[in-house]
Short mmCIF file of C-alpha atoms and ligand atoms in Angstrom, two decimals:
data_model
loop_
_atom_site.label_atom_id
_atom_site.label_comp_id
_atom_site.label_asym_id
_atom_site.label_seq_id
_atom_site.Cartn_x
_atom_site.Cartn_y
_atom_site.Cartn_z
CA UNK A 20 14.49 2.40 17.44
CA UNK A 21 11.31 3.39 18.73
CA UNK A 22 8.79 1.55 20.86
CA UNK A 23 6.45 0.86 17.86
CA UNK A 24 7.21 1.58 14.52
CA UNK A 25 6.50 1.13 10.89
CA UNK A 26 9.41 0.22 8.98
CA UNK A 27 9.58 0.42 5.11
CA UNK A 28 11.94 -1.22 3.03
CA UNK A 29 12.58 0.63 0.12
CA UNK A 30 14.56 -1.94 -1.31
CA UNK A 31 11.61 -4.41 -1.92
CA UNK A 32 9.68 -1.08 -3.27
CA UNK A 33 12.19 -0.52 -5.72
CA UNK A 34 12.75 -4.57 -6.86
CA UNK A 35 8.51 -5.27 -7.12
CA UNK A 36 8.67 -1.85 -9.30
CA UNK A 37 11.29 -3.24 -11.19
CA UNK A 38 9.82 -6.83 -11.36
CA UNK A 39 5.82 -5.82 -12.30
CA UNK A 40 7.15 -4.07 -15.02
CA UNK A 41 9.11 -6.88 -16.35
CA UNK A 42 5.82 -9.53 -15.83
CA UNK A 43 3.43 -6.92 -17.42
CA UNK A 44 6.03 -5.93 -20.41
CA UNK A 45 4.58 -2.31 -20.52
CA UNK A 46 5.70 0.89 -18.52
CA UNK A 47 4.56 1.27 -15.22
CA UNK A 48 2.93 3.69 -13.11
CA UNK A 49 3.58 3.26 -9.62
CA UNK A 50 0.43 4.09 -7.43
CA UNK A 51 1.46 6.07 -4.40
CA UNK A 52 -1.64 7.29 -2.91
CA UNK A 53 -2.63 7.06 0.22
CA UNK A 54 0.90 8.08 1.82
CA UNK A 55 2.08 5.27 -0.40
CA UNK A 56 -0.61 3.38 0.72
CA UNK A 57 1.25 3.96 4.61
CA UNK A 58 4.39 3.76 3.27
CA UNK A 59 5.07 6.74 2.93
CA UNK A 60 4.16 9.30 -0.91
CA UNK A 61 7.85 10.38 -1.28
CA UNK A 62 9.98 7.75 -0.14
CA UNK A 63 7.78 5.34 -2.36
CA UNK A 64 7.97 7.14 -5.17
CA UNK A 65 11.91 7.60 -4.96
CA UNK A 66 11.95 4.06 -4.65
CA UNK A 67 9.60 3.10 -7.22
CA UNK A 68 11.60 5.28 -10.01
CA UNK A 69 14.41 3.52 -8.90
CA UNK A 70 12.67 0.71 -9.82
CA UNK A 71 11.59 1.86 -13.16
CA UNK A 72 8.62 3.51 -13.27
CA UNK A 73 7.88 5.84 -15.99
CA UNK A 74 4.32 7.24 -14.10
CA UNK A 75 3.53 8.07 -10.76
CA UNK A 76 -0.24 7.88 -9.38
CA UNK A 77 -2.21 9.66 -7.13
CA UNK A 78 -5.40 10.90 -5.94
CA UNK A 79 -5.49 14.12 -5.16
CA UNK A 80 -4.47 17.19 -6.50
CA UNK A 81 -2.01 17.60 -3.11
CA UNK A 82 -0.68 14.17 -3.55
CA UNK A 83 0.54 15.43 -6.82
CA UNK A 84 1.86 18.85 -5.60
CA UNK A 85 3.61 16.62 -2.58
CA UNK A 86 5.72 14.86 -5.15
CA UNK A 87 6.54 17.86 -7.37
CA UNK A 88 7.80 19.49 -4.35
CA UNK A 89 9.60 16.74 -3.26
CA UNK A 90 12.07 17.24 -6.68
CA UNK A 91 9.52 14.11 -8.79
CA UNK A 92 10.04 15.68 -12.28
CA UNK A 93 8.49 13.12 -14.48
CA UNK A 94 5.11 11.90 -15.53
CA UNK A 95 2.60 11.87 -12.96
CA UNK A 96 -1.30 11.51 -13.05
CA UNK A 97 -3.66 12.49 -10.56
CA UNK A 98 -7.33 11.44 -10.73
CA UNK A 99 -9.58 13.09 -8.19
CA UNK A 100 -10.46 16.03 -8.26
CA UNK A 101 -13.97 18.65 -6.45
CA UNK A 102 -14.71 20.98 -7.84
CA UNK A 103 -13.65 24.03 -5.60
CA UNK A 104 -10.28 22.21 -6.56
CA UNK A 105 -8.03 25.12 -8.15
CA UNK A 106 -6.03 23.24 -11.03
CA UNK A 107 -4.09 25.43 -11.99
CA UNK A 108 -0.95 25.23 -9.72
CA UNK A 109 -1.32 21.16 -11.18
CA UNK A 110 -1.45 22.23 -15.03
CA UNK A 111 1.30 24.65 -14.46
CA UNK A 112 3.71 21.38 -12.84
CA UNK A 113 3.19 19.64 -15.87
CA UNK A 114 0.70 17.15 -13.77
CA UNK A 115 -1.48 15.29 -16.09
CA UNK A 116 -5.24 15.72 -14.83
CA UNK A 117 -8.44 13.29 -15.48
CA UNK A 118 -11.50 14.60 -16.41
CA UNK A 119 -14.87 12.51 -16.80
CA UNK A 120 -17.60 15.36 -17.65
CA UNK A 121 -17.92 18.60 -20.17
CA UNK A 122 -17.78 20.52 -16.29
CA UNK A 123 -14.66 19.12 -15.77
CA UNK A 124 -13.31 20.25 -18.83
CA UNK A 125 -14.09 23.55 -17.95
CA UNK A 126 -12.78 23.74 -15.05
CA UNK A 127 -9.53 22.47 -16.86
CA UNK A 128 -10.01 25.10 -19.44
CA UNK A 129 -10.33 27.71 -16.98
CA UNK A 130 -7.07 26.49 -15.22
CA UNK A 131 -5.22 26.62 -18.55
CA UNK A 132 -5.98 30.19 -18.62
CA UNK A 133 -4.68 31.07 -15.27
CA UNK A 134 -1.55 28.75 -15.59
CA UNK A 135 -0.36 29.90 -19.04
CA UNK A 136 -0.14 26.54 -20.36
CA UNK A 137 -1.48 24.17 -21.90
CA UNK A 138 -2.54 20.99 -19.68
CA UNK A 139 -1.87 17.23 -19.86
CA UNK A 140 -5.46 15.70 -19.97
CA UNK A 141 -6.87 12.14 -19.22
CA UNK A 142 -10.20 10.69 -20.23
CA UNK A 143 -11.44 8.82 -18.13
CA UNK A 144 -14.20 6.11 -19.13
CA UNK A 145 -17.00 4.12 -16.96
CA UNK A 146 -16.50 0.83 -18.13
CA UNK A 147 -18.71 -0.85 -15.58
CA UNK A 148 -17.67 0.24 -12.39
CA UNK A 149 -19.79 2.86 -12.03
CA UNK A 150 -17.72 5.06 -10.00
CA UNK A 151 -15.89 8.02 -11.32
CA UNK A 152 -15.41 7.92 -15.52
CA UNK A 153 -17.84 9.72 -18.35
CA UNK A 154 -20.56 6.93 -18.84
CA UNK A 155 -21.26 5.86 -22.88
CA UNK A 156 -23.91 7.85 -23.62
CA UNK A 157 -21.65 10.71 -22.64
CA UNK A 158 -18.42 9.58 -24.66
CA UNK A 159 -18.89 11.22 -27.58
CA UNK A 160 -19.44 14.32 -26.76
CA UNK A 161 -16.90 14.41 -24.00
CA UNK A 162 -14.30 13.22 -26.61
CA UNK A 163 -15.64 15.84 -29.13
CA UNK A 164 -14.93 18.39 -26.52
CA UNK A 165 -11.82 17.34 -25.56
CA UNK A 166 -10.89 16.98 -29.19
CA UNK A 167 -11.75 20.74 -29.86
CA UNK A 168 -9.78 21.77 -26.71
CA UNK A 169 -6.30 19.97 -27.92
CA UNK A 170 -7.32 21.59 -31.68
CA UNK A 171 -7.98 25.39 -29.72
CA UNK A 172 -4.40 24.90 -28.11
CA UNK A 173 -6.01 24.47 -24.55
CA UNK A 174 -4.34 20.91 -24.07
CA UNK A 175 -3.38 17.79 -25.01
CA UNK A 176 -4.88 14.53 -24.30
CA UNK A 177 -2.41 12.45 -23.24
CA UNK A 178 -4.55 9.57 -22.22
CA UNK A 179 -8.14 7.44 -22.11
CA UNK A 180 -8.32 5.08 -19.36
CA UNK A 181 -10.71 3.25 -16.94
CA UNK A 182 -10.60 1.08 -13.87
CA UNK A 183 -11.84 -2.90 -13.48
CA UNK A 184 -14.30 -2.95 -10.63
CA UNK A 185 -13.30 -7.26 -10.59
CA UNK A 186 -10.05 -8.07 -11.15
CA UNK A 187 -9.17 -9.52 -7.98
CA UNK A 188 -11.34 -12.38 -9.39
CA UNK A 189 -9.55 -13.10 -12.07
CA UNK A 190 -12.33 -15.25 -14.24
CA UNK A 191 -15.09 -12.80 -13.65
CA UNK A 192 -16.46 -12.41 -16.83
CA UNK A 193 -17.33 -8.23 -15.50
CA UNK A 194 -13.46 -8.37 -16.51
CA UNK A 195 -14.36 -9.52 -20.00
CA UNK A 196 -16.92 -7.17 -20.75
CA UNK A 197 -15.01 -4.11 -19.18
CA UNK A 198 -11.62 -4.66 -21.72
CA UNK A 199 -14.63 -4.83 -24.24
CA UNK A 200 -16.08 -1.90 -23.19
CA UNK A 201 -13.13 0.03 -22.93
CA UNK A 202 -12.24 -0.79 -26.84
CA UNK A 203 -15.62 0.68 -27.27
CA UNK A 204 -14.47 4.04 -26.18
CA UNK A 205 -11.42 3.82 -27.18
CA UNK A 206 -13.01 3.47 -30.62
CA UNK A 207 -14.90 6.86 -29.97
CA UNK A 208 -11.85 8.69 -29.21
CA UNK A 209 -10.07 7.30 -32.44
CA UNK A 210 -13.33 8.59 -34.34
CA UNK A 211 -12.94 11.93 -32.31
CA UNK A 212 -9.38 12.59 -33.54
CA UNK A 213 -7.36 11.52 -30.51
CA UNK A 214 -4.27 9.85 -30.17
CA UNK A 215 -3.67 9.33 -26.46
CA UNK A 216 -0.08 8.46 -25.63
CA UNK A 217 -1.29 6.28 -22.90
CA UNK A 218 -4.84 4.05 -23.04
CA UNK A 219 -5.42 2.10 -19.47
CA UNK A 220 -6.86 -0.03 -17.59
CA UNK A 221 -5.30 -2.82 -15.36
CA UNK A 222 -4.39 -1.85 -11.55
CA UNK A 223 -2.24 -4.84 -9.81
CA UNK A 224 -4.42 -7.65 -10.13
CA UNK A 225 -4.97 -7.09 -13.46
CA UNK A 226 -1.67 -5.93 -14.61
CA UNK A 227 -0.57 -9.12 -12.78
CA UNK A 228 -3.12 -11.89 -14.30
CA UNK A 229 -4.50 -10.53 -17.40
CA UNK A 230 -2.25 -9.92 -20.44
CA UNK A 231 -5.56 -8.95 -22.35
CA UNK A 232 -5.85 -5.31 -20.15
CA UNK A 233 -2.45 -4.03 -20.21
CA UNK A 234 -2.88 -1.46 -22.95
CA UNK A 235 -0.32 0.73 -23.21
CA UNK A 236 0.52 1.00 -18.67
CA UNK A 237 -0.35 -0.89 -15.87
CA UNK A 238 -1.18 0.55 -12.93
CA UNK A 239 -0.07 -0.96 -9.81
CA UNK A 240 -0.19 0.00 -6.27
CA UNK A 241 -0.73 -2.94 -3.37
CA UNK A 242 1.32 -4.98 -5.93
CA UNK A 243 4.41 -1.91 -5.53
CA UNK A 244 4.66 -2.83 -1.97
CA UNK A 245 4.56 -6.45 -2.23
CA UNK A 246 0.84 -7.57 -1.13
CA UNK A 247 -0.85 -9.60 -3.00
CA UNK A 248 -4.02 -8.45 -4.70
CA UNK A 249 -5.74 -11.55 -5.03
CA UNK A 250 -5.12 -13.73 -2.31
CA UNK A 251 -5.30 -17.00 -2.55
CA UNK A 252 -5.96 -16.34 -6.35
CA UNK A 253 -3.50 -18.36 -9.30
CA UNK A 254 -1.15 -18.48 -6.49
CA UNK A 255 1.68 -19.61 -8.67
CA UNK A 256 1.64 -16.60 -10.70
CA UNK A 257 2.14 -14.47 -7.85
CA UNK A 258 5.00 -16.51 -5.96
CA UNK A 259 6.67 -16.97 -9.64
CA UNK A 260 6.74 -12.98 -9.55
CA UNK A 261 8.89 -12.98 -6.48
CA UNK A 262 7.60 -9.71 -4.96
CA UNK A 263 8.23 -8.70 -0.80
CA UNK A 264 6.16 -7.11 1.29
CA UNK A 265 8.20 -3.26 2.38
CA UNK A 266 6.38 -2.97 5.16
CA UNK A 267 7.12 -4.67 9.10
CA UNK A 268 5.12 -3.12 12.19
CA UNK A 269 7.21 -4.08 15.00
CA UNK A 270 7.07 -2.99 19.03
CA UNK A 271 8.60 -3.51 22.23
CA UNK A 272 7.01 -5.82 24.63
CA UNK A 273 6.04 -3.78 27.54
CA UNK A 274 5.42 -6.25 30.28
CA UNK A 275 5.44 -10.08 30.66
CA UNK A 276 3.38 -11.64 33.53
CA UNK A 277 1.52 -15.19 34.32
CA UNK A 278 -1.95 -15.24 35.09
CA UNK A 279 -3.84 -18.15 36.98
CA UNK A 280 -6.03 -19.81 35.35
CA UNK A 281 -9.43 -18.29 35.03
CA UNK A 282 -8.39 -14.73 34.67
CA UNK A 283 -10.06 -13.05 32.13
CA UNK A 284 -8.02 -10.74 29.78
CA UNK A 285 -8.93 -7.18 28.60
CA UNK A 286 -12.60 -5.20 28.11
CA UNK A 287 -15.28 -7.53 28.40
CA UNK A 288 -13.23 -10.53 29.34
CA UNK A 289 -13.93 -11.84 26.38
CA UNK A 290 -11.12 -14.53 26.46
CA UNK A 291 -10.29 -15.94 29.98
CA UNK A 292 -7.24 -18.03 30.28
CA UNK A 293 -7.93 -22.10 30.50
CA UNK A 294 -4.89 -22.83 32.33
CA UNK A 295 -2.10 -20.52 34.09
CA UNK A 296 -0.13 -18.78 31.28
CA UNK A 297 2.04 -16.09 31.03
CA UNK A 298 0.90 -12.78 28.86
CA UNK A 299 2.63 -10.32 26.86
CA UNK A 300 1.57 -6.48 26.24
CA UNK A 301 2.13 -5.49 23.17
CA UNK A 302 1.75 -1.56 23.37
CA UNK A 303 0.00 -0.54 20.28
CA UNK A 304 -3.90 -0.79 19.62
CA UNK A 305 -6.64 0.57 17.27
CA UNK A 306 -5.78 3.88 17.64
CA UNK A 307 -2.55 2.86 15.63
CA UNK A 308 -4.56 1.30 12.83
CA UNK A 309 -4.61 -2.53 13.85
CA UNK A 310 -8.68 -3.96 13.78
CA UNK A 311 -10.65 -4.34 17.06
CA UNK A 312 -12.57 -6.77 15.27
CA UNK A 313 -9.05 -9.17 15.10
CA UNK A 314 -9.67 -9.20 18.64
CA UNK A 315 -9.05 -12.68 19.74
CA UNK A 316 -8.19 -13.79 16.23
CA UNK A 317 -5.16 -12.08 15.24
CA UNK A 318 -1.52 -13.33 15.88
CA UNK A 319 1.91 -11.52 16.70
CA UNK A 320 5.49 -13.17 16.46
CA UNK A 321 7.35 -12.96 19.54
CA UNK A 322 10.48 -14.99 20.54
CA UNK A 323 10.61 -17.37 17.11
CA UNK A 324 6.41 -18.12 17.70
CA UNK A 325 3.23 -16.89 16.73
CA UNK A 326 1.46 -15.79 19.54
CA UNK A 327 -2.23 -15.21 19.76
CA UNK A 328 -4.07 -12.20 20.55
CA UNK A 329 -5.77 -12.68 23.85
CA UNK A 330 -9.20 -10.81 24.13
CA UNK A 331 -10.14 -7.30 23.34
CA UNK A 332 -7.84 -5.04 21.30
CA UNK A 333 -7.94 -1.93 23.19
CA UNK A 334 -7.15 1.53 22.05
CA UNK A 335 -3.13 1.49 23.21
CA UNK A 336 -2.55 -2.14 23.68
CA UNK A 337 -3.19 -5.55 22.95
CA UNK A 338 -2.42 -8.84 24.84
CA UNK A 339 -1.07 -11.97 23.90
CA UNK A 340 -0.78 -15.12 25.11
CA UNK A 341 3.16 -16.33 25.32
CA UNK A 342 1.98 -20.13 26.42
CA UNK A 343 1.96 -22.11 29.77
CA UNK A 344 4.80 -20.95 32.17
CA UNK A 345 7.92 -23.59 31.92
CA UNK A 346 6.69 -24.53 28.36
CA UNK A 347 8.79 -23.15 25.54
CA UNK A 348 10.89 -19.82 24.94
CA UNK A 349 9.34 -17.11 26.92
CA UNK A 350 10.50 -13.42 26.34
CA UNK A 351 11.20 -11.06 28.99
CA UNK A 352 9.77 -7.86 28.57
CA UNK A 353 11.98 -5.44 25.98
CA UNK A 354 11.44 -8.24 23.37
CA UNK A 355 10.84 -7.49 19.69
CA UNK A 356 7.20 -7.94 18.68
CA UNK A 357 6.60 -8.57 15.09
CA UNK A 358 2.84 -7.37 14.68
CA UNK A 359 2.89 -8.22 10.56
CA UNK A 360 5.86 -8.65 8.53
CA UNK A 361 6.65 -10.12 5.12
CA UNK A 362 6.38 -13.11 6.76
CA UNK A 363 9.52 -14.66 5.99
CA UNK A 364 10.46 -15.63 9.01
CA UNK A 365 7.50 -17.07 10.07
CA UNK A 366 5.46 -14.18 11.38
CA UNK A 367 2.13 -12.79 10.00
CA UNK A 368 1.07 -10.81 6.96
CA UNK A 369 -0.55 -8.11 6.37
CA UNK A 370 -3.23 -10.32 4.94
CA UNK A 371 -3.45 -12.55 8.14
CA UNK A 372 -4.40 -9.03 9.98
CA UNK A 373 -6.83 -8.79 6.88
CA UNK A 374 -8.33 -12.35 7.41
CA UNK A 375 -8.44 -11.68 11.40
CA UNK A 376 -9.61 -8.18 10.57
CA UNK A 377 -12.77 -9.08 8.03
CA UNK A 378 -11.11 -6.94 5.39
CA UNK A 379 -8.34 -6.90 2.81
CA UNK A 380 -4.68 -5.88 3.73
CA UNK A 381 -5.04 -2.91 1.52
CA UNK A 382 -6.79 -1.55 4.81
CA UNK A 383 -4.54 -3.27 6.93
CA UNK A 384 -1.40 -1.37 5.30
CA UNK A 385 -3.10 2.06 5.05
CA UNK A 386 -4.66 2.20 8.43
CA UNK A 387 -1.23 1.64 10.72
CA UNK A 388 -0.08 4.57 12.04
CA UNK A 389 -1.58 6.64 14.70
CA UNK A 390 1.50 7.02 17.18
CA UNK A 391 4.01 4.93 15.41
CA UNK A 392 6.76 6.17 13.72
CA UNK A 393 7.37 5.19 10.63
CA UNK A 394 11.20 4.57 9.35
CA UNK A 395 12.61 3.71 5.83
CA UNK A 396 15.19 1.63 5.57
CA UNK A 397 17.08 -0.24 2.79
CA UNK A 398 17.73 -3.96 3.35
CA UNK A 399 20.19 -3.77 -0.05
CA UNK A 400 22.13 -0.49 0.35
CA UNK A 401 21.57 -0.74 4.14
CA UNK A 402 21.28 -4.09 5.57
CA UNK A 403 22.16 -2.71 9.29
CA UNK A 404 19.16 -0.70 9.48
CA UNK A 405 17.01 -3.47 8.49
CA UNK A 406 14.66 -5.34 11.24
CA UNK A 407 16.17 -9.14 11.38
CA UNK A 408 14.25 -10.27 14.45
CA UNK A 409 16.31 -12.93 16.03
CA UNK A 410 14.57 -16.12 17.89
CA UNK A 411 16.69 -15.03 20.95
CA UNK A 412 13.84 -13.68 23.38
CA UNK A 413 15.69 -10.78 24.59
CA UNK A 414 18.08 -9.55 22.54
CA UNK A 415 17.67 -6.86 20.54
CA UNK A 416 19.33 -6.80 16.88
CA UNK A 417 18.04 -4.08 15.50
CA UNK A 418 21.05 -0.82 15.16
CA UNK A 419 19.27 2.50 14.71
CA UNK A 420 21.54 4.15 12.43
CA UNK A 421 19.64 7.15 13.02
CA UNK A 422 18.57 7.10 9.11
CA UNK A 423 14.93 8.44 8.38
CA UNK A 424 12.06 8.40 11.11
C1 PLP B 509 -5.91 2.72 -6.29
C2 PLP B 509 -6.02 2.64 -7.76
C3 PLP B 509 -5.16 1.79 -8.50
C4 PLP B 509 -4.22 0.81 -7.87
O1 PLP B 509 -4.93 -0.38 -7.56
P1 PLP B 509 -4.17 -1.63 -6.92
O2 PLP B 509 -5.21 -2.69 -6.86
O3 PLP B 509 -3.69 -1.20 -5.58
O4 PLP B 509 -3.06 -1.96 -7.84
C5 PLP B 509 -5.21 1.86 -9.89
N1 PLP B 509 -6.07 2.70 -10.49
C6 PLP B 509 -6.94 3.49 -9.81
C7 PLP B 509 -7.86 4.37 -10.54
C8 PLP B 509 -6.94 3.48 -8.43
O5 PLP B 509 -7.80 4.25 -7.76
#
């Protein structure tokens, strides 16, 4: 075990795989982005097969590579791409690639050549987000084109889809107007002459609270690794789905020391103790991904408690306050430090680092890392290896089996 680390469970990757695609009733493609979105492309992916999904996600065009080379065989799509991107190493795995512009579909076409095969092409439609996606008064040309490519041999299209620029607010009525949006184009591919296997367009909150988007796949990523996409949103729905969080960011406690009372604590003493108290160092910082605007605001869970942070979060470290000396358990220094956790026993989220933070915990899970390492584990095939932090102060119950890093 290592003096911070990221641990993943793969278990809980695998189970909210398997349970999103019972909820939503359609395949899934599991959204792996990011690293996983910090948990890690490969592992994830494993993990979320296991689980059941049909598709994999991903960006970029090296995301996609990553996971062919890793031994993923099935369906993957991948859904940025430049320009200077070379696409043919991606047509020639078998990758399907999105394309939004009569550019892109040369670029495609010209990858085709080199790759001596024909590729597995996407649509991709603005529906209102304005971000990537052909915009309407392109559609029917685009879908022309890509019509007479799949009737010339050059591909096939395999699927139209678009992304909800809302659906973490559920009752938007944006939502509303993208699903009827995206029938619009849908329409003009029908008229076009294609038959996509796949049409698209709910990611986690969507897939999660609105039956009317599912199409033919959901797309899910924060939802895979068991944060919730709309906090705080028809919170019944998302307890009655019975997801976990995979990922715990744990440390030692480096030191444990009382102050007197008017010391101030950390870079710009912006927090000086009331009373004498007794602080813990908790030796990880921005640099490993956690916000230096949760300075002050944050919590860790130390010794069965939530402890706050105390002042500035510096680069390397962060102190916490572990209460007035004599009061309460106290942990010596060697103590397991649960920064955010599933929260089950009591410690913080990933969203309580989001709400301390001033951003969402998809940040908070993708920006750990820095120096930690990060470590899969499997709390159902491997329960040894899997952090149980125990409300003794010093002990330590977590076995390295020496599994993963
Ligand atoms: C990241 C992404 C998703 C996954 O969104 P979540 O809200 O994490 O489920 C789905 N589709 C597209 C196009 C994305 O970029």
């Amino acid at each position: 075990m290592s003096r911070a680390e990221i641990v993943v469970d793969l278990a809980a990757i695998r189970g909210n795989a398997h349970r999103l695609r019972e909820h939503a009733g359609t395949p899934l493609m599991a959204v792996v982005k990011a690293d996983g979105y910090g948990h890690g492309l490969v592992e994830s992916a494993r993990a979320a097969r296991e689980g059941g999904a049909a598709w994999l996600g991903v960006a970029t065009i090296d995301e996609a590579l990553a996971l062919r080379a890793a031994g993923d065989e099935g369906r993957v799509l991948c859904w940025l791409t430049v320009p200077a991107d070379d696409l043919a190493p991606v047509v020639a795995a078998g990758i399907d690639v999105s394309a939004y512009t009569l550019a892109e579909l040369d670029q495609v076409a010209d990858a085709v050549l080199r790759a001596g095969r024909p590729a597995r092409l996407q649509i991709k439609v603005d529906t209102g987000l304005s971000r990537g996606g052909a915009t309407p008064d392109t559609w029917a040309a685009v879908m022309r084109a890509a019509r007479q490519g799949e009737t010339e041999g050059r591909w096939r299209v395999t699927g139209v889809w678009s992304h909800l620029s809302s659906s973490d607010e559920v009752d938007d009525p944006a939502n509303d107007e993208q699903e009827k949006v995206f029938r619009d184009a849908l329409a003009v591919a029908d008229r076009a002459g294609l038959r996509p296997d796949v049409r698209h367009l709910a990611n986690s909150a969507a897939a999660i609270h609105r039956p009317s988007s599912r199409f033919d796949l959901v797309r899910c990523g924060i939802s895979l690794y068991g944060v919730d996409p709309a906090p705080g949103v028809r919170a019944d729905v998302w307890d009655g789905l019975g997801l976990t969080a995979a990922m715990t960011v744990r440390a030692d406690l480096a030191l444990v020391k009382q102050v007197e009372a008017g010391a101030a604590v950390s870079y710009g003493r912006r927090w000086t103790a009331p009373a004498p108290t007794v602080l813990g160092l908790v030796p990880i910082g921005y640099a490993d991904g956690l916000s230096r605007v949760a300075s002050n605001r944050a919590e860790v869970w130390v010794a069965g408690e939530r402890r706050p942070v105390r002042g500035t979060i510096c680069m390397d470290q962060v102190v916490v306050d572990l209460g007035a000396p004599g009061v309460g358990t106290k942990p010596e220094a060697g103590a397991d430090v649960l920064v955010f956790g599933p929260g089950t026993r009591g410690e913080p989220t990933a969203q309580d680092w989001a709400e301390a933070g001033d951003t969402i915990a998809y940040e908070v899970v993708t920006r750990v890392g820095g120096r930690m390492v990060r470590r899969h584990v499997d709390s159902e095939r491997d329960p040894a290896t899997t952090p149980e932090p125990s409300d003794d102060p010093i002990a330590d119950p977590i076995v390295d089996q020496g599994r993963g890093r």
